[in-house]
mmCIF file of C-alpha atoms in Angstrom:
data_model
loop_
_atom_site.group_PDB
_atom_site.id
_atom_site.type_symbol
_atom_site.label_atom_id
_atom_site.label_comp_id
_atom_site.label_asym_id
_atom_site.label_seq_id
_atom_site.Cartn_x
_atom_site.Cartn_y
_atom_site.Cartn_z
ATOM 1 C CA UNK A 1 0.000 0.000 0.000
ATOM 2 C CA UNK A 2 1.425 3.348 -1.022
ATOM 3 C CA UNK A 3 0.865 6.659 0.704
ATOM 4 C CA UNK A 4 -1.555 7.804 -1.999
ATOM 5 C CA UNK A 5 -4.126 5.100 -1.005
ATOM 6 C CA UNK A 6 -4.267 6.111 2.687
ATOM 7 C CA UNK A 7 -6.638 9.072 2.305
ATOM 8 C CA UNK A 8 -9.013 6.906 0.268
ATOM 9 C CA UNK A 9 -9.051 4.226 2.910
ATOM 10 C CA UNK A 10 -9.689 6.794 5.616
ATOM 11 C CA UNK A 11 -12.572 8.218 3.586
ATOM 12 C CA UNK A 12 -14.059 4.741 3.122
ATOM 13 C CA UNK A 13 -13.768 4.016 6.820
ATOM 14 C CA UNK A 14 -15.389 7.328 7.671
ATOM 15 C CA UNK A 15 -18.191 6.617 5.213
ATOM 16 C CA UNK A 16 -18.708 3.156 6.722
ATOM 17 C CA UNK A 17 -18.764 4.524 10.248
ATOM 18 C CA UNK A 18 -21.209 7.270 9.255
ATOM 19 C CA UNK A 19 -23.478 4.751 7.533
ATOM 20 C CA UNK A 20 -23.406 2.443 10.511
ATOM 21 C CA UNK A 21 -24.173 5.355 12.827
ATOM 22 C CA UNK A 22 -27.159 6.358 10.682
ATOM 23 C CA UNK A 23 -28.528 2.806 10.728
ATOM 24 C CA UNK A 24 -28.197 2.679 14.520
ATOM 25 C CA UNK A 25 -29.934 6.009 14.804
ATOM 26 C CA UNK A 26 -32.770 4.789 12.577
ATOM 27 C CA UNK A 27 -33.117 1.647 14.689
ATOM 28 C CA UNK A 28 -33.307 3.720 17.859
ATOM 29 C CA UNK A 29 -35.909 6.010 16.294
ATOM 30 C CA UNK A 30 -38.080 3.069 15.162
ATOM 31 C CA UNK A 31 -37.812 1.446 18.593
ATOM 32 C CA UNK A 32 -38.818 4.661 20.354
ATOM 33 C CA UNK A 33 -41.776 5.114 18.013
ATOM 34 C CA UNK A 34 -42.969 1.544 18.666
ATOM 35 C CA UNK A 35 -42.739 2.088 22.414
ATOM 36 C CA UNK A 36 -44.720 5.320 22.053
ATOM 37 C CA UNK A 37 -47.371 3.560 19.972
ATOM 38 C CA UNK A 38 -47.640 0.725 22.531
ATOM 39 C CA UNK A 39 -48.095 3.209 25.365
ATOM 40 C CA UNK A 40 -50.712 5.049 23.313
ATOM 41 C CA UNK A 41 -52.578 1.808 22.654
ATOM 42 C CA UNK A 42 -52.472 0.921 26.352
ATOM 43 C CA UNK A 43 -53.874 4.331 27.244
ATOM 44 C CA UNK A 44 -56.620 3.919 24.647
ATOM 45 C CA UNK A 45 -57.507 0.463 25.968
ATOM 46 C CA UNK A 46 -57.630 1.795 29.517
ATOM 47 C CA UNK A 47 -59.892 4.661 28.396
ATOM 48 C CA UNK A 48 -62.140 2.252 26.511
ATOM 49 C CA UNK A 49 -62.346 0.018 29.600
ATOM 50 C CA UNK A 50 -63.202 3.017 31.759
ATOM 51 C CA UNK A 51 -65.932 4.126 29.336
ATOM 52 C CA UNK A 52 -67.335 0.571 29.171
ATOM 53 C CA UNK A 53 -67.431 0.291 32.979
ATOM 54 C CA UNK A 54 -69.160 3.662 33.260
ATOM 55 C CA UNK A 55 -71.726 2.583 30.665
ATOM 56 C CA UNK A 56 -72.372 -0.705 32.497
ATOM 57 C CA UNK A 57 -72.733 1.177 35.810
ATOM 58 C CA UNK A 58 -75.272 3.574 34.314
ATOM 59 C CA UNK A 59 -77.086 0.680 32.636
ATOM 60 C CA UNK A 60 -77.395 -1.050 36.017
ATOM 61 C CA UNK A 61 -78.693 2.177 37.557
ATOM 62 C CA UNK A 62 -81.337 2.378 34.827
ATOM 63 C CA UNK A 63 -82.305 -1.272 35.421
ATOM 64 C CA UNK A 64 -82.576 -0.696 39.176
ATOM 65 C CA UNK A 65 -84.651 2.449 38.602
ATOM 66 C CA UNK A 66 -86.948 0.565 36.231
ATOM 67 C CA UNK A 67 -87.354 -2.253 38.753
ATOM 68 C CA UNK A 68 -88.143 0.233 41.520
ATOM 69 C CA UNK A 69 -90.688 2.031 39.329
ATOM 70 C CA UNK A 70 -92.289 -1.271 38.323
ATOM 71 C CA UNK A 71 -92.377 -2.407 41.968
ATOM 72 C CA UNK A 72 -94.007 0.891 42.988
ATOM 73 C CA UNK A 73 -96.626 0.558 40.246
ATOM 74 C CA UNK A 74 -97.287 -3.052 41.269
ATOM 75 C CA UNK A 75 -97.621 -2.093 44.932
ATOM 76 C CA UNK A 76 -99.975 0.758 44.049
ATOM 77 C CA UNK A 77 -102.086 -1.674 42.031
ATOM 78 C CA UNK A 78 -102.133 -4.184 44.908
ATOM 79 C CA UNK A 79 -103.103 -1.478 47.388
ATOM 80 C CA UNK A 80 -106.011 -0.513 45.112
ATOM 81 C CA UNK A 81 -107.176 -4.129 44.952
ATOM 82 C CA UNK A 82 -106.863 -4.542 48.733
ATOM 83 C CA UNK A 83 -108.808 -1.350 49.327
ATOM 84 C CA UNK A 84 -111.494 -2.560 46.926
ATOM 85 C CA UNK A 85 -111.592 -5.896 48.764
ATOM 86 C CA UNK A 86 -111.941 -4.157 52.127
ATOM 87 C CA UNK A 87 -114.770 -2.012 50.754
ATOM 88 C CA UNK A 88 -116.630 -5.055 49.446
ATOM 89 C CA UNK A 89 -116.092 -7.049 52.648
ATOM 90 C CA UNK A 90 -117.269 -4.166 54.840
ATOM 91 C CA UNK A 91 -120.270 -3.654 52.592
ATOM 92 C CA UNK A 92 -121.193 -7.340 52.819
ATOM 93 C CA UNK A 93 -120.803 -7.301 56.612
ATOM 94 C CA UNK A 94 -123.085 -4.284 56.870
ATOM 95 C CA UNK A 95 -125.593 -6.027 54.605
ATOM 96 C CA UNK A 96 -125.491 -9.188 56.758
ATOM 97 C CA UNK A 97 -125.958 -7.166 59.932
ATOM 98 C CA UNK A 98 -128.940 -5.343 58.403
ATOM 99 C CA UNK A 99 -130.485 -8.653 57.321
ATOM 100 C CA UNK A 100 -130.345 -9.992 60.883
ATOM 101 C CA UNK A 101 -131.583 -6.714 62.320
ATOM 102 C CA UNK A 102 -134.573 -6.779 59.980
ATOM 103 C CA UNK A 103 -135.368 -10.343 61.068
ATOM 104 C CA UNK A 104 -135.293 -9.304 64.746
ATOM 105 C CA UNK A 105 -137.819 -6.528 64.086
ATOM 106 C CA UNK A 106 -140.308 -8.955 62.560
ATOM 107 C CA UNK A 107 -141.832 -11.205 65.279
ATOM 108 C CA UNK A 108 -142.931 -13.906 62.819
ATOM 109 C CA UNK A 109 -139.520 -14.130 61.140
ATOM 110 C CA UNK A 110 -137.684 -13.919 64.454
ATOM 111 C CA UNK A 111 -139.806 -16.694 65.962
ATOM 112 C CA UNK A 112 -139.018 -18.908 62.973
ATOM 113 C CA UNK A 113 -135.328 -18.025 63.327
ATOM 114 C CA UNK A 114 -135.410 -18.923 67.053
ATOM 115 C CA UNK A 115 -136.832 -22.339 66.208
ATOM 116 C CA UNK A 116 -134.122 -22.900 63.609
ATOM 117 C CA UNK A 117 -131.443 -21.849 66.112
ATOM 118 C CA UNK A 118 -132.795 -24.227 68.761
ATOM 119 C CA UNK A 119 -132.961 -27.173 66.318
ATOM 120 C CA UNK A 120 -129.479 -26.444 65.064
ATOM 121 C CA UNK A 121 -128.150 -26.296 68.639
ATOM 122 C CA UNK A 122 -129.843 -29.583 69.562
ATOM 123 C CA UNK A 123 -128.329 -31.262 66.508
ATOM 124 C CA UNK A 124 -124.920 -29.972 67.549
ATOM 125 C CA UNK A 125 -125.227 -31.035 71.218
ATOM 126 C CA UNK A 126 -127.046 -34.370 70.650
ATOM 127 C CA UNK A 127 -128.024 -34.487 74.335
ATOM 128 C CA UNK A 128 -131.262 -36.027 75.699
ATOM 129 C CA UNK A 129 -131.718 -33.160 78.163
ATOM 130 C CA UNK A 130 -130.522 -29.586 77.845
ATOM 131 C CA UNK A 131 -130.753 -26.212 79.548
ATOM 132 C CA UNK A 132 -131.795 -23.283 77.345
ATOM 133 C CA UNK A 133 -131.149 -19.627 78.027
ATOM 134 C CA UNK A 134 -132.425 -16.640 76.055
ATOM 135 C CA UNK A 135 -133.114 -12.950 76.578
ATOM 136 C CA UNK A 136 -135.910 -12.201 79.036
ATOM 137 C CA UNK A 137 -137.781 -10.377 76.263
ATOM 138 C CA UNK A 138 -137.667 -13.552 74.107
ATOM 139 C CA UNK A 139 -139.079 -15.995 76.699
ATOM 140 C CA UNK A 140 -142.623 -16.014 75.277
ATOM 141 C CA UNK A 141 -141.389 -16.454 71.706
ATOM 142 C CA UNK A 142 -139.048 -19.277 72.732
ATOM 143 C CA UNK A 143 -141.790 -21.066 74.691
ATOM 144 C CA UNK A 144 -144.087 -20.829 71.666
ATOM 145 C CA UNK A 145 -141.616 -22.716 69.439
ATOM 146 C CA UNK A 146 -140.145 -25.243 71.914
ATOM 147 C CA UNK A 147 -142.512 -28.099 71.096
ATOM 148 C CA UNK A 148 -142.109 -27.594 67.340
ATOM 149 C CA UNK A 149 -138.308 -27.389 67.704
ATOM 150 C CA UNK A 150 -138.178 -30.642 69.731
ATOM 151 C CA UNK A 151 -140.316 -32.487 67.150
ATOM 152 C CA UNK A 152 -138.239 -31.168 64.257
ATOM 153 C CA UNK A 153 -135.017 -32.218 65.996
ATOM 154 C CA UNK A 154 -136.377 -35.699 66.836
ATOM 155 C CA UNK A 155 -137.379 -36.233 63.193
ATOM 156 C CA UNK A 156 -134.034 -35.062 61.835
ATOM 157 C CA UNK A 157 -131.869 -36.895 64.380
ATOM 158 C CA UNK A 158 -134.052 -40.032 64.431
ATOM 159 C CA UNK A 159 -134.232 -39.929 68.256
ATOM 160 C CA UNK A 160 -136.799 -39.232 70.990
ATOM 161 C CA UNK A 161 -137.678 -35.610 71.606
ATOM 162 C CA UNK A 162 -135.239 -34.174 74.166
ATOM 163 C CA UNK A 163 -136.092 -32.556 77.472
ATOM 164 C CA UNK A 164 -135.539 -28.794 77.287
ATOM 165 C CA UNK A 165 -135.453 -26.810 80.506
ATOM 166 C CA UNK A 166 -135.911 -23.073 79.928
ATOM 167 C CA UNK A 167 -133.847 -21.108 82.433
ATOM 168 C CA UNK A 168 -135.994 -18.481 84.190
ATOM 169 C CA UNK A 169 -133.260 -17.501 86.624
ATOM 170 C CA UNK A 170 -130.450 -16.311 84.353
ATOM 171 C CA UNK A 171 -131.124 -14.575 81.050
ATOM 172 C CA UNK A 172 -128.942 -13.453 78.200
ATOM 173 C CA UNK A 173 -128.157 -9.696 78.142
ATOM 174 C CA UNK A 174 -130.824 -7.431 76.619
ATOM 175 C CA UNK A 175 -130.734 -5.959 73.118
ATOM 176 C CA UNK A 176 -128.076 -3.318 72.342
ATOM 177 C CA UNK A 177 -129.027 0.179 73.475
ATOM 178 C CA UNK A 178 -128.051 3.510 71.954
ATOM 179 C CA UNK A 179 -128.184 5.016 75.436
ATOM 180 C CA UNK A 180 -125.456 2.741 76.749
ATOM 181 C CA UNK A 181 -123.317 1.416 73.921
ATOM 182 C CA UNK A 182 -120.724 -0.060 76.319
ATOM 183 C CA UNK A 183 -123.238 -2.179 78.262
ATOM 184 C CA UNK A 184 -123.231 -5.957 77.836
ATOM 185 C CA UNK A 185 -125.814 -6.809 75.189
ATOM 186 C CA UNK A 186 -127.165 -9.601 73.010
ATOM 187 C CA UNK A 187 -128.933 -9.152 69.681
ATOM 188 C CA UNK A 188 -130.986 -12.296 70.168
ATOM 189 C CA UNK A 189 -130.780 -16.072 69.829
ATOM 190 C CA UNK A 190 -130.213 -18.854 72.345
ATOM 191 C CA UNK A 191 -127.536 -20.633 74.358
ATOM 192 C CA UNK A 192 -127.933 -24.356 75.058
ATOM 193 C CA UNK A 193 -125.953 -26.450 77.536
ATOM 194 C CA UNK A 194 -125.861 -30.101 78.534
ATOM 195 C CA UNK A 195 -127.396 -30.992 81.894
ATOM 196 C CA UNK A 196 -123.959 -31.235 83.557
ATOM 197 C CA UNK A 197 -122.944 -27.898 81.997
ATOM 198 C CA UNK A 198 -119.817 -29.355 80.393
ATOM 199 C CA UNK A 199 -121.026 -28.793 76.833
ATOM 200 C CA UNK A 200 -122.245 -25.327 75.876
ATOM 201 C CA UNK A 201 -123.309 -24.174 72.444
ATOM 202 C CA UNK A 202 -123.867 -20.465 71.843
ATOM 203 C CA UNK A 203 -126.156 -19.723 68.933
ATOM 204 C CA UNK A 204 -126.842 -16.019 69.356
ATOM 205 C CA UNK A 205 -127.321 -13.580 66.518
ATOM 206 C CA UNK A 206 -124.047 -11.901 67.475
ATOM 207 C CA UNK A 207 -122.279 -15.213 66.872
ATOM 208 C CA UNK A 208 -124.365 -16.032 63.811
ATOM 209 C CA UNK A 209 -123.413 -12.772 62.129
ATOM 210 C CA UNK A 210 -120.134 -14.405 61.173
ATOM 211 C CA UNK A 211 -121.996 -17.513 59.987
ATOM 212 C CA UNK A 212 -124.259 -15.446 57.745
ATOM 213 C CA UNK A 213 -121.224 -13.565 56.504
ATOM 214 C CA UNK A 214 -119.388 -16.812 55.663
ATOM 215 C CA UNK A 215 -122.401 -17.967 53.653
ATOM 216 C CA UNK A 216 -121.959 -14.888 51.482
ATOM 217 C CA UNK A 217 -118.238 -15.514 50.893
ATOM 218 C CA UNK A 218 -118.750 -17.111 47.443
ATOM 219 C CA UNK A 219 -120.457 -13.892 46.344
ATOM 220 C CA UNK A 220 -117.640 -11.830 47.873
ATOM 221 C CA UNK A 221 -114.964 -13.896 46.137
ATOM 222 C CA UNK A 222 -116.739 -13.480 42.805
ATOM 223 C CA UNK A 223 -116.892 -9.717 43.289
ATOM 224 C CA UNK A 224 -113.274 -9.494 44.376
ATOM 225 C CA UNK A 225 -111.760 -11.608 41.629
ATOM 226 C CA UNK A 226 -113.670 -9.684 38.979
ATOM 227 C CA UNK A 227 -111.745 -6.567 40.082
ATOM 228 C CA UNK A 228 -108.269 -8.074 39.745
#
């Protein structure tokens, strides 16, 4: 190698070094850009996740609100139905009470009712001898139907007519009075007891009000279910 070739070699080496340096710089630039893009993508994914979570949270809030509104509407509807049921039941009770009151005001109907009550009580007790108590005001009416009641019972129960002792010592309380609403009272009817007093059957109108009311339950149910 002569001295004239040295500068050329130096120039070639410098060119090679410069080229290599440029390639390294390009590699570093590309690597930095990739890292930047990755970070950007991660940030975008995080933002998307945050937006999705917020949407799901709001969607749940809407669902809960809808459920609450539906529940409130359902409860309001149920309350209406219950109120309607109460109105019908109260109306039927008032009607039953009026029916019995009207019977008590009619001597013929009340006498027939007393006989029915006595027969029903005898059928329930099935005793050969009983003690009967009634209101003092009803004694004459009860005495007028005793024989008929005993015969009717004997025919229905296929037994001998029972002995019925009407109690003239202790009476049922008198009819309700507007002057003393808190006083002990009885709307009418009878109470029968076995001779030893161990079996007692109360068949007063105050007790029978519930019986009359129960007989009207099919009508009440029909009215109630037609409203639902």
